[in-house]
PDB file of C-alpha atoms and ligand atoms in Angstrom:
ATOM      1  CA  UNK A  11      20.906 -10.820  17.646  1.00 50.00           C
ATOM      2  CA  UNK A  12      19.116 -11.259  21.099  1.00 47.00           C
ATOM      3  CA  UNK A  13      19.608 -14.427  22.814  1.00 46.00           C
ATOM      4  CA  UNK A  14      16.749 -16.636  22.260  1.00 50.00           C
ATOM      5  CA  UNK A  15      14.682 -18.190  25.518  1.00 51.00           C
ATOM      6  CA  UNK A  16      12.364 -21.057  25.547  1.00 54.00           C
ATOM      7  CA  UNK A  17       8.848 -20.231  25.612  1.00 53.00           C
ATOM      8  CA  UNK A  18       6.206 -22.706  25.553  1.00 56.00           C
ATOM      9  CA  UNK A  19       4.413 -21.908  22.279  1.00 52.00           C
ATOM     10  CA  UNK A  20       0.994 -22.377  24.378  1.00 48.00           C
ATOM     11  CA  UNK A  21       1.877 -20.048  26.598  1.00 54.00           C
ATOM     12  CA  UNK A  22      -0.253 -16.559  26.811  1.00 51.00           C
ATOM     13  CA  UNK A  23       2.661 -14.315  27.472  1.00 52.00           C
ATOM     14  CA  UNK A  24       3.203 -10.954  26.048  1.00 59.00           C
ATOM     15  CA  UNK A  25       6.471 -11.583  23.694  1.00 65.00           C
ATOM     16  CA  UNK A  26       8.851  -8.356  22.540  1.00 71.00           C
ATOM     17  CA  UNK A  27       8.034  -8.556  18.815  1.00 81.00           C
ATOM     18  CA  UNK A  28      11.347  -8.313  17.083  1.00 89.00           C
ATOM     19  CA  UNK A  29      11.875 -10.238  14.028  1.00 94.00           C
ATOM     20  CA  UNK A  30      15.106 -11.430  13.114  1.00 94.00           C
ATOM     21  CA  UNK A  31      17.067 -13.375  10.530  1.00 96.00           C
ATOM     22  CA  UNK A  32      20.617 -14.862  10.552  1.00 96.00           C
ATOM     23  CA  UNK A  33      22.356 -16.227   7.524  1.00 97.00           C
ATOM     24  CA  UNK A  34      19.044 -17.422   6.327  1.00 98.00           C
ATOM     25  CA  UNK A  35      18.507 -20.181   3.199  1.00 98.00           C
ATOM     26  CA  UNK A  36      16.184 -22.435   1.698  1.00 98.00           C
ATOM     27  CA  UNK A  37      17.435 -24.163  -0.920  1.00 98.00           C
ATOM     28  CA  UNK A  38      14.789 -26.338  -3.180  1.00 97.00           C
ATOM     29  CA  UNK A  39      16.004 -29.487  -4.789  1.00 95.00           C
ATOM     30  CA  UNK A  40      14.321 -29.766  -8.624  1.00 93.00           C
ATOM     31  CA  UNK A  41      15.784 -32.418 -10.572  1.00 94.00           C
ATOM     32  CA  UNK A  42      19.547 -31.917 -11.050  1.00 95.00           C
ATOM     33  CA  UNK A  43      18.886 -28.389  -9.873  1.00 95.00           C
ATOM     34  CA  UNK A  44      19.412 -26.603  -6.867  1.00 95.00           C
ATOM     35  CA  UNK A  45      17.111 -23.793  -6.222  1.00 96.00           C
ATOM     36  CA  UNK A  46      18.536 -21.258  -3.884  1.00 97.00           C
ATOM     37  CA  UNK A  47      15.001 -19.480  -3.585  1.00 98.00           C
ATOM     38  CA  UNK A  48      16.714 -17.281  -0.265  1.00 98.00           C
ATOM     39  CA  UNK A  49      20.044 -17.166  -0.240  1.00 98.00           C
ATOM     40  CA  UNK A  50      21.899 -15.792   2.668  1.00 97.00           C
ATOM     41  CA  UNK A  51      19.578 -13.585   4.149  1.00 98.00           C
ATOM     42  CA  UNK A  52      20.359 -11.426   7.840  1.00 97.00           C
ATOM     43  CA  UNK A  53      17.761  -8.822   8.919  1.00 96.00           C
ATOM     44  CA  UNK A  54      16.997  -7.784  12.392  1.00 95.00           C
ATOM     45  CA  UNK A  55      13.464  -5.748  12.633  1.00 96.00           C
ATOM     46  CA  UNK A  56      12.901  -3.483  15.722  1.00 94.00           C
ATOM     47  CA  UNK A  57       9.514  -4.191  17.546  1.00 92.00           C
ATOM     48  CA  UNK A  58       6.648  -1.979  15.667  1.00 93.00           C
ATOM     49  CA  UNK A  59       8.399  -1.275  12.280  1.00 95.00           C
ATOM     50  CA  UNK A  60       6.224  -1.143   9.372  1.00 95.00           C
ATOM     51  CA  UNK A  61       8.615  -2.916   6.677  1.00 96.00           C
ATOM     52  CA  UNK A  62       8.114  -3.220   2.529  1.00 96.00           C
ATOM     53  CA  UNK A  63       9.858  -5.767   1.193  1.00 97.00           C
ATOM     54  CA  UNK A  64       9.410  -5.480  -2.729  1.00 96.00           C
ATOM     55  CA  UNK A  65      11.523  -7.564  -5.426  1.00 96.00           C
ATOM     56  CA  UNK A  66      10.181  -9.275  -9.409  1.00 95.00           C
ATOM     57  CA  UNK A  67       8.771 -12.486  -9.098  1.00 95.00           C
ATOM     58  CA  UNK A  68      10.225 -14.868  -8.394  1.00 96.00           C
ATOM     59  CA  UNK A  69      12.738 -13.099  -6.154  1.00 97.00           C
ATOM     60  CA  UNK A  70      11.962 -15.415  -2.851  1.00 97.00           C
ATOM     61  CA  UNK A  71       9.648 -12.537  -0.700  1.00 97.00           C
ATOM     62  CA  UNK A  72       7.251 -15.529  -0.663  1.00 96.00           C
ATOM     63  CA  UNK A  73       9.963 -18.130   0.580  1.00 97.00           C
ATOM     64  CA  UNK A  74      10.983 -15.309   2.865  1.00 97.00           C
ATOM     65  CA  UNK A  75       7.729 -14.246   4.371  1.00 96.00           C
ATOM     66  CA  UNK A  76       7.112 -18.289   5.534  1.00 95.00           C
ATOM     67  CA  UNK A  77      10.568 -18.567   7.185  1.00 95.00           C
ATOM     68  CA  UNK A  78      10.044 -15.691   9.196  1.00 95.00           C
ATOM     69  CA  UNK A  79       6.885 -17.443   9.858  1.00 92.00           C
ATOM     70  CA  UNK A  80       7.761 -20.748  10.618  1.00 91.00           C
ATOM     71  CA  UNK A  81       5.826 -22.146   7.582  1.00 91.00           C
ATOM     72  CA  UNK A  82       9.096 -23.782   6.596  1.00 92.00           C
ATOM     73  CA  UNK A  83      12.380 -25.141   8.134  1.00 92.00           C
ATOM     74  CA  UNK A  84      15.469 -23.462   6.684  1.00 96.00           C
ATOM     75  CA  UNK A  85      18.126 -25.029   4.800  1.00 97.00           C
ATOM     76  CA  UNK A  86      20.087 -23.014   7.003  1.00 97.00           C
ATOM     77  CA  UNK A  87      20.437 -20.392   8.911  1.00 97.00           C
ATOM     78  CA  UNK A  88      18.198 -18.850  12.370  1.00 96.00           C
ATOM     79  CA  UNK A  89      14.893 -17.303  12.810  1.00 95.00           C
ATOM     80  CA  UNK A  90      14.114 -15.460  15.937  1.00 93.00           C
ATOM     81  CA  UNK A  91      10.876 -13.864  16.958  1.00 90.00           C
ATOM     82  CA  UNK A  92       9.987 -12.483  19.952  1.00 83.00           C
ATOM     83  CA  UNK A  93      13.049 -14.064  21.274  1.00 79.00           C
ATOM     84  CA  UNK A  94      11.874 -17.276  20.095  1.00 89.00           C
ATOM     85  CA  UNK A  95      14.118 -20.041  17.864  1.00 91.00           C
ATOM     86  CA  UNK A  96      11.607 -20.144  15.707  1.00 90.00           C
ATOM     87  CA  UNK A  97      13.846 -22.539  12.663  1.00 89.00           C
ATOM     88  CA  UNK A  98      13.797 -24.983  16.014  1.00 89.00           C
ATOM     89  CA  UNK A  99      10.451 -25.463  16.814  1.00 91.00           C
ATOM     90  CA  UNK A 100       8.813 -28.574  15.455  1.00 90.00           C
ATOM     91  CA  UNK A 101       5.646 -27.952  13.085  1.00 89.00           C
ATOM     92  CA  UNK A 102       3.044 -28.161  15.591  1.00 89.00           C
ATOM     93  CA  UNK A 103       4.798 -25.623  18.325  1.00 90.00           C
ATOM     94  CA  UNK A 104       5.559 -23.761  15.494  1.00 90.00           C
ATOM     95  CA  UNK A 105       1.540 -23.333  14.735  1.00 88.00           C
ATOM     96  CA  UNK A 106       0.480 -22.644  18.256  1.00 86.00           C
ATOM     97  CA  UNK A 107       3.239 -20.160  18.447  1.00 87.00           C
ATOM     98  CA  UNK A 108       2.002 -18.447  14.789  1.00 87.00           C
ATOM     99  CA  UNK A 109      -1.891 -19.120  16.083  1.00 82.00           C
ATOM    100  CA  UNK A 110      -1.043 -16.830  19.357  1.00 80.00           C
ATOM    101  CA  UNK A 111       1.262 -14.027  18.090  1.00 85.00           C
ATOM    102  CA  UNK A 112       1.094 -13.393  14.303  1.00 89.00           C
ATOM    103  CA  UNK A 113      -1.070 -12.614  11.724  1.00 90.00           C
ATOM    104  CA  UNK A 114      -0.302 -13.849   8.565  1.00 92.00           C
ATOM    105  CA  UNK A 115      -2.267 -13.063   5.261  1.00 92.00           C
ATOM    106  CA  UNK A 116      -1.292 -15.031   2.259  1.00 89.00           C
ATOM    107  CA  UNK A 117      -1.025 -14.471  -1.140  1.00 82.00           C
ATOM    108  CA  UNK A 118      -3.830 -16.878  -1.730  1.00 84.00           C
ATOM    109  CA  UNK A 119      -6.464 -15.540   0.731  1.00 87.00           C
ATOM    110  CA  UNK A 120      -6.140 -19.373   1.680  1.00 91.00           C
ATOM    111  CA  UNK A 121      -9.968 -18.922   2.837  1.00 95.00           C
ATOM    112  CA  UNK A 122     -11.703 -22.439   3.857  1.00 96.00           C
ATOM    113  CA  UNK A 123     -14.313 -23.123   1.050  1.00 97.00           C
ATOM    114  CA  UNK A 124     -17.111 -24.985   3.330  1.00 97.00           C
ATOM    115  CA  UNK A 125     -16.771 -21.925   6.362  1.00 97.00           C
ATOM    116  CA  UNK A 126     -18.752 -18.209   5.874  1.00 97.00           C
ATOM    117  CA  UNK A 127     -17.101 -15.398   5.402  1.00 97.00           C
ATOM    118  CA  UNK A 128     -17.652 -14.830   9.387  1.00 97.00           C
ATOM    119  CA  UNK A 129     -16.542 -18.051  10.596  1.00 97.00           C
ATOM    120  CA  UNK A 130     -13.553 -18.053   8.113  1.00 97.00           C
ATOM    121  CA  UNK A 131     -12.556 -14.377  10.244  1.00 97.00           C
ATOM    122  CA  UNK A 132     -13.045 -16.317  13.659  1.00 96.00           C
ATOM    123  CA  UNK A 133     -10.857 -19.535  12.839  1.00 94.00           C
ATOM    124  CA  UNK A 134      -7.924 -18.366  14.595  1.00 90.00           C
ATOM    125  CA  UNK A 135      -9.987 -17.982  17.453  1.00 91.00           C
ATOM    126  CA  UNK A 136     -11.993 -20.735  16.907  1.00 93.00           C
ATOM    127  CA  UNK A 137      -9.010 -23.155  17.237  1.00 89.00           C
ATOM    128  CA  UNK A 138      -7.859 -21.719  20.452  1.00 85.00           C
ATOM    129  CA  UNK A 139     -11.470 -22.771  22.066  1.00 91.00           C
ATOM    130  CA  UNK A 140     -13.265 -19.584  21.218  1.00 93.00           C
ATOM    131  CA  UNK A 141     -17.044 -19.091  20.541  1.00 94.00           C
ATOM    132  CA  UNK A 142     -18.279 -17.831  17.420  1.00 93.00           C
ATOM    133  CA  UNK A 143     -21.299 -15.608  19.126  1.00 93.00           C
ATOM    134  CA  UNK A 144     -18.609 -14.384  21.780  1.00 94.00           C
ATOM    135  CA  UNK A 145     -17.017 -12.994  18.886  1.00 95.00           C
ATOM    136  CA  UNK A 146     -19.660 -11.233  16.995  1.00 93.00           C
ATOM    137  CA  UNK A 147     -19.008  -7.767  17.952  1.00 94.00           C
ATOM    138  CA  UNK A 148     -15.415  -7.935  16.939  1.00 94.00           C
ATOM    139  CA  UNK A 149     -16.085  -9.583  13.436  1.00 96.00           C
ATOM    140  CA  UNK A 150     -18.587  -7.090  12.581  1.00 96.00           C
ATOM    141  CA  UNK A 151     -16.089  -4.477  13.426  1.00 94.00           C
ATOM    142  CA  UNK A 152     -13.340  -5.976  11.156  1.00 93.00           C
ATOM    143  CA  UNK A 153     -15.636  -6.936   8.485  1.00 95.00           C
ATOM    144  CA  UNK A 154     -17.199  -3.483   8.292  1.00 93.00           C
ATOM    145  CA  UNK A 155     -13.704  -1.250   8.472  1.00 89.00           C
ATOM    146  CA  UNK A 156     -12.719  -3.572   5.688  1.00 90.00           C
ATOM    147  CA  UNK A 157     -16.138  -2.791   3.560  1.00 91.00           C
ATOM    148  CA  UNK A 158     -17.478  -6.259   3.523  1.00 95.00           C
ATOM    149  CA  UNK A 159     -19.979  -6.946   6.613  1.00 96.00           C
ATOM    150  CA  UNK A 160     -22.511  -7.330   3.593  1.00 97.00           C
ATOM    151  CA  UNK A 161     -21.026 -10.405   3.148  1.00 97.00           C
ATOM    152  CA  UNK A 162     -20.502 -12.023   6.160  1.00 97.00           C
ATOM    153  CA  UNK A 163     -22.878 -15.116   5.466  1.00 97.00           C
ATOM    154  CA  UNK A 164     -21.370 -15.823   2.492  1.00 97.00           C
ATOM    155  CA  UNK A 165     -19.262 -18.877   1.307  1.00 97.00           C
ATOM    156  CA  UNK A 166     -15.783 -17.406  -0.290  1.00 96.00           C
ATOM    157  CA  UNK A 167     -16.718 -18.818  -3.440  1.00 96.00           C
ATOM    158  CA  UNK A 168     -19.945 -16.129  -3.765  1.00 96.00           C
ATOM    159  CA  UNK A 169     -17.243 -13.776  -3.552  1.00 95.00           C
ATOM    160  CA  UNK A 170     -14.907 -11.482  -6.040  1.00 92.00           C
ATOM    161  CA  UNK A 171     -10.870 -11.703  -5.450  1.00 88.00           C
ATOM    162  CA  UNK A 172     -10.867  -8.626  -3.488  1.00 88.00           C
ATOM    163  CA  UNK A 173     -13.733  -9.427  -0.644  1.00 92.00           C
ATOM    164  CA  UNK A 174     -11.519 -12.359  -0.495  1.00 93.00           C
ATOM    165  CA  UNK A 175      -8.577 -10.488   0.247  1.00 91.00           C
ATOM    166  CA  UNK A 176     -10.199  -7.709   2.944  1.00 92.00           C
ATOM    167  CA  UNK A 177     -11.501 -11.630   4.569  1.00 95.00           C
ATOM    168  CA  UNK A 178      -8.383 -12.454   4.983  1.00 94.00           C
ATOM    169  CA  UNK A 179      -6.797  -9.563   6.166  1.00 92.00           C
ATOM    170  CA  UNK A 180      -9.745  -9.504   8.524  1.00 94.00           C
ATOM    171  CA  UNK A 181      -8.877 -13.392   9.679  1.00 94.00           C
ATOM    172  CA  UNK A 182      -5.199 -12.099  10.388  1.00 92.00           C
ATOM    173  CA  UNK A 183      -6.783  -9.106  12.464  1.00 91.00           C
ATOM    174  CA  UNK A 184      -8.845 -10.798  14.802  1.00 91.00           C
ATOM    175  CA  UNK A 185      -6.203 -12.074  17.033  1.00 87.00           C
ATOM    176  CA  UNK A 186      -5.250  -8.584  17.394  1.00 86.00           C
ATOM    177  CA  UNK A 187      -1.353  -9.647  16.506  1.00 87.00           C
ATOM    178  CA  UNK A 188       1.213  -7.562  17.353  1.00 84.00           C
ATOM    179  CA  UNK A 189       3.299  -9.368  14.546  1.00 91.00           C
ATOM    180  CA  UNK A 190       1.800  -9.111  11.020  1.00 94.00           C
ATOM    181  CA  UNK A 191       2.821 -11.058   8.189  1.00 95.00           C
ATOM    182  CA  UNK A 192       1.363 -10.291   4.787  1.00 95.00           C
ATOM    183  CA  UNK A 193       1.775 -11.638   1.181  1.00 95.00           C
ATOM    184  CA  UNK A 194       0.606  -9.254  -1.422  1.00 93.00           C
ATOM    185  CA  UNK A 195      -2.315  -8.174   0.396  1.00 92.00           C
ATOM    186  CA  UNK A 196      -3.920  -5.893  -2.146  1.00 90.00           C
ATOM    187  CA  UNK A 197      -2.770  -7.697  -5.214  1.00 88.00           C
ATOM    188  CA  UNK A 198      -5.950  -7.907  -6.189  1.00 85.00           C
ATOM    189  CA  UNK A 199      -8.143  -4.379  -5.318  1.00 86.00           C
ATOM    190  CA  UNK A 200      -8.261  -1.382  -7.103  1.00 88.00           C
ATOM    191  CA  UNK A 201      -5.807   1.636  -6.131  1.00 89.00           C
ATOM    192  CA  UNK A 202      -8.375   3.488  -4.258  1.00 86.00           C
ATOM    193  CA  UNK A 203      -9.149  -0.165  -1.905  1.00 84.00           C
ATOM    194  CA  UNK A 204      -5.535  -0.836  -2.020  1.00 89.00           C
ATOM    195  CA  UNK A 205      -4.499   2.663  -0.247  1.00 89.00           C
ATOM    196  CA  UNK A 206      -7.557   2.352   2.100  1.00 85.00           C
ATOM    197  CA  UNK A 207      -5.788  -1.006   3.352  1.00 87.00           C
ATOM    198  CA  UNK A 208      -2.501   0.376   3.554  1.00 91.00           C
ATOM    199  CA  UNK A 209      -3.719   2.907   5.748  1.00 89.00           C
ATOM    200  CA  UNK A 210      -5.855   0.826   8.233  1.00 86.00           C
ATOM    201  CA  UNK A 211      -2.603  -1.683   8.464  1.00 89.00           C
ATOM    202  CA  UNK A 212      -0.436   1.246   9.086  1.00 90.00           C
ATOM    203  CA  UNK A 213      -3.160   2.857  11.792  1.00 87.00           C
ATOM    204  CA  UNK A 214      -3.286  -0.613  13.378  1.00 81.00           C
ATOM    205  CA  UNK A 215       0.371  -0.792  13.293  1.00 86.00           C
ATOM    206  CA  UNK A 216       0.709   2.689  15.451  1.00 88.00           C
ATOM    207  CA  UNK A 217      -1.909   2.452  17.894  1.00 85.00           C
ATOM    208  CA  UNK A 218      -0.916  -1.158  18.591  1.00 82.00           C
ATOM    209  CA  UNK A 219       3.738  -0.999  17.840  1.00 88.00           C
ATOM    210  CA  UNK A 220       2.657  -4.208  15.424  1.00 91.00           C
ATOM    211  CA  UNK A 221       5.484  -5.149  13.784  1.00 94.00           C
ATOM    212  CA  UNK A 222       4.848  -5.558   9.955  1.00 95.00           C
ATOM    213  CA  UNK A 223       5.938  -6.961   7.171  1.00 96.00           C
ATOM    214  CA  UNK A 224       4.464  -6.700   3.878  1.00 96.00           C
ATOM    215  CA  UNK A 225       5.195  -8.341   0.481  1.00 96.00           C
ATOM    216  CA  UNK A 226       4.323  -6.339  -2.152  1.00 93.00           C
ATOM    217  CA  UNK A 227       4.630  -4.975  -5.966  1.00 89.00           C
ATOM    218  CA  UNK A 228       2.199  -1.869  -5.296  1.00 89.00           C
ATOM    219  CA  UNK A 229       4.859   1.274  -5.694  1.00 86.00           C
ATOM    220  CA  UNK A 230       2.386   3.754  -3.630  1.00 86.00           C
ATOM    221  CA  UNK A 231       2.961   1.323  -0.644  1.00 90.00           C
ATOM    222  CA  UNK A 232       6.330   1.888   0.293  1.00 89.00           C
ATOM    223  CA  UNK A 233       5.060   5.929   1.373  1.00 90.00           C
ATOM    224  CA  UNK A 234       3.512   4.057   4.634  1.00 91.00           C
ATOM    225  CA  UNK A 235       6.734   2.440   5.228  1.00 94.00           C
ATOM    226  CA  UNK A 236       9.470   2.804   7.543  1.00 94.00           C
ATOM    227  CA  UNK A 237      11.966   0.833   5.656  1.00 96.00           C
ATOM    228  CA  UNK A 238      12.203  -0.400   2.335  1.00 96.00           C
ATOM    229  CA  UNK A 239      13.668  -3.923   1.275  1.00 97.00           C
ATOM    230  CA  UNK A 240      13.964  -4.931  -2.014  1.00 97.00           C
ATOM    231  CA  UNK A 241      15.032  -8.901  -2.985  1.00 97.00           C
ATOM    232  CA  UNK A 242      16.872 -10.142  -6.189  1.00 97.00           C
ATOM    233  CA  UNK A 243      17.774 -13.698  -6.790  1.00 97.00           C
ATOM    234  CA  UNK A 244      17.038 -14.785  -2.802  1.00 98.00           C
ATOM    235  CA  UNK A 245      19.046 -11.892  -1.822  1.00 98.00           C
ATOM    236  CA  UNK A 246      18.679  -8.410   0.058  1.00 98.00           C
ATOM    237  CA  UNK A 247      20.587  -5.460  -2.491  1.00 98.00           C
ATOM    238  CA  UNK A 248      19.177  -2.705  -0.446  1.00 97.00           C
ATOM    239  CA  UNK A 249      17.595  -1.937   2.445  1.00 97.00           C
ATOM    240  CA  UNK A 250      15.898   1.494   3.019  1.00 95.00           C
ATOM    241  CA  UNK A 251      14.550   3.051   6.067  1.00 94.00           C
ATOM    242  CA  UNK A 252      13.047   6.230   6.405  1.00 83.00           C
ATOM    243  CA  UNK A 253      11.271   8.932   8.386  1.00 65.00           C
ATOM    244  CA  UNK A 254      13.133   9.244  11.376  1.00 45.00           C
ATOM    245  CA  UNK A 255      16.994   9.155   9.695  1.00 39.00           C
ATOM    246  CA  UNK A 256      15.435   9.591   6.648  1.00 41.00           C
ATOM    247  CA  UNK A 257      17.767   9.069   3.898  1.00 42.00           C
ATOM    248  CA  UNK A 258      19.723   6.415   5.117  1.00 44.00           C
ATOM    249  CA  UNK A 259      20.260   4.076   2.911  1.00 48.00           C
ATOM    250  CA  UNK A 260      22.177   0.903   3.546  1.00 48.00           C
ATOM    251  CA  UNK A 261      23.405  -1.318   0.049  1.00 50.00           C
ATOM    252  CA  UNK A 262      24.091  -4.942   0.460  1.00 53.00           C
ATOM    253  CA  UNK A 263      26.206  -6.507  -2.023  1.00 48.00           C
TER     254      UNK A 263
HETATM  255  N1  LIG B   2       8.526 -25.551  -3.329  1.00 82.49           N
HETATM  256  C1  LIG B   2       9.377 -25.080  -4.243  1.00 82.49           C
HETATM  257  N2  LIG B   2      10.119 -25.912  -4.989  1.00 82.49           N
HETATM  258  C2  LIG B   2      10.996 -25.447  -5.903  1.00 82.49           C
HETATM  259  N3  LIG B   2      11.214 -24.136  -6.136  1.00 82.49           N
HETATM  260  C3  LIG B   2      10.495 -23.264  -5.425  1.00 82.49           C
HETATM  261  C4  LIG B   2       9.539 -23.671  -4.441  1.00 82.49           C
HETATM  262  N4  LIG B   2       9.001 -22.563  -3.893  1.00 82.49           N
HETATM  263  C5  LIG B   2       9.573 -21.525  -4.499  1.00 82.49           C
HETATM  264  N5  LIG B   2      10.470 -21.929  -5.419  1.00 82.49           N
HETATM  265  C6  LIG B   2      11.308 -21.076  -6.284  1.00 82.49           C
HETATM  266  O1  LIG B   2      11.957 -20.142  -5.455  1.00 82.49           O
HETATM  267  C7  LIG B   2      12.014 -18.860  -6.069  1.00 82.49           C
HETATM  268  C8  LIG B   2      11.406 -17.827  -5.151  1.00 82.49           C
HETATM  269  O2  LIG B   2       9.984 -18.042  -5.068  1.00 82.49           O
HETATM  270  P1  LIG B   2       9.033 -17.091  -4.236  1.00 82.49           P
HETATM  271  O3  LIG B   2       7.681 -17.670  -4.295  1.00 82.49           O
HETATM  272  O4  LIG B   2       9.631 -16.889  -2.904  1.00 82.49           O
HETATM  273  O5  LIG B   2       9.131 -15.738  -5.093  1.00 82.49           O
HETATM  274  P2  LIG B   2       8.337 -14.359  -4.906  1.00 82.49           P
HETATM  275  O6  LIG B   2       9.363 -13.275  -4.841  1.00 82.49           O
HETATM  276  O7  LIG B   2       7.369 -14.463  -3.796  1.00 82.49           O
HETATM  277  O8  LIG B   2       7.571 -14.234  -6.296  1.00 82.49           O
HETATM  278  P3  LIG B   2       6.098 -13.579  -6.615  1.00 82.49           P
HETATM  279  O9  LIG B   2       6.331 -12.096  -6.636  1.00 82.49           O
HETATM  280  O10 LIG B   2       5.813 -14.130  -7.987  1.00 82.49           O
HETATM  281  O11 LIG B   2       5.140 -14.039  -5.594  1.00 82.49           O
HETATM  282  C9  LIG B   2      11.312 -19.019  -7.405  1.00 82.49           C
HETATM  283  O12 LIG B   2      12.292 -19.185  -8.401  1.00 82.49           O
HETATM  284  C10 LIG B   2      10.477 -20.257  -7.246  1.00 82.49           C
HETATM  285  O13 LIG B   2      10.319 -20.907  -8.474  1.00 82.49           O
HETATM  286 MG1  LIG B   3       5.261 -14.463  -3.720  1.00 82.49          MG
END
């Protein structure tokens, strides 16, 4: 794993976007019971790889996806992104650092209620001292690759599950990250709306070397993948990648 350096998490700077994992665990306390939602997890992700990671429910993609995001401290174990400790960042470096570098979509769109659909897209932005009209251009552009500018005055609630999602994938856009987190992000369109956003994240992913990683059940999405991960029980058992050294397959016991 590459040594980690301290970087402000307010600073501006242009990070190498490797993700990496060591050892990782999160263990959940319920009642008597230990949860061991990830359980000894080690990954290293090369700057722009487009990564699947698929697994039942249950399987701790979720519980993944927000450690490699800094949502959550581990139990145990190291996160480094961009060369950053991630795990040892306290909660509100930990959000600058996310606000600046990554896009994250959820698996519940996580939209604020009271904002529109357009000022829901800009929050990122917003938060880091941005202007909503300096902005307009780029929302529009989002909003209409996405197939929802008709909505862009609307409250989330006036909307159906799936113009939720394409808002939220639209929110994770806008900072134009060159680290992209996602949760399910077309659990809830049809085929046809699911492929179309597999193919702008993968076209995003190329013309920009965004590193990806996307949680998901859909089986047509690992064809825009380099590399295949598949959980059970908090655990990688295999690990795919493909195109170039197609074939190689790597099985973790
Ligand atoms: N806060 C928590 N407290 C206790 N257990 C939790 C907590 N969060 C997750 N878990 C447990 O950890 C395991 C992994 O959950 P996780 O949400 O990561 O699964 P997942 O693979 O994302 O599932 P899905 O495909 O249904 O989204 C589950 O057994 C879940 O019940
Ligand atoms: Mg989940």
């Amino acid at each position: 794993m590459q040594p980690s350096r301290r970087v402000h998490p307010a600073e501006n700077v242009s990070l190498p976007t490797t993700v990496a994992a060591s050892n990782l665990e999160m263990h959940y306390r319920v009642g008597p019971e230990t949860v061991r939602a990830v359980d000894g997890v080690s990954l290293e992700i090369p700057e722009g790889q487009f990564v699947v990671v698929r697994g039942r429910s249950g399987s701790g993609k979720t519980t993944l996806l927000h450690l490699l995001a800094g949502l959550e401290q581990p139990t145990a174990g190291e996160v480094h992104v961009g060369g950053v400790a991630l795990h040892a960042l306290r909660p509100r470096e930990a959000d600058l650092f996310r606000r600046r570098h990554v896009g994250l979509i959820f698996q519940f769109f996580n939209l604020i209620p009271s904002l529109t659909v357009e000022m829901n897209v800009a929050l990122p932005l917003l938060l880091d001292g941005r202007r909503l009209h300096e902005l307009g251009d780029r929302i529009g552009e989002l909003l209409d690759v996405l197939g929802v500018s008709h909505r862009r005055r609307h409250s989330p609630h006036q909307l159906s599950g799936g113009e939720m999602q394409r808002v939220a994938i639209a929110r994770a856009l806008i900072v134009s990250p060159r680290i992209l987190l996602a949760d399910e992000p077309t659990g809830n369109l049809d085929s046809k709306n699911a492929h179309d956003v597999f193919h702008l994240l993968r076209a995003q992913g190329r013309e920009r070397n965004v590193t990806m990683v996307v949680l998901t059940h859909d089986p047509d999405a690992s064809a825009y993948a380099d590399r295949v991960i598949e959980m059970q029980d908090g655990r990688v058992i295999k690990d795919t990648t493909r195109g170039i050294g197609a074939g190689e397959q790597r099985h973790v016991s």
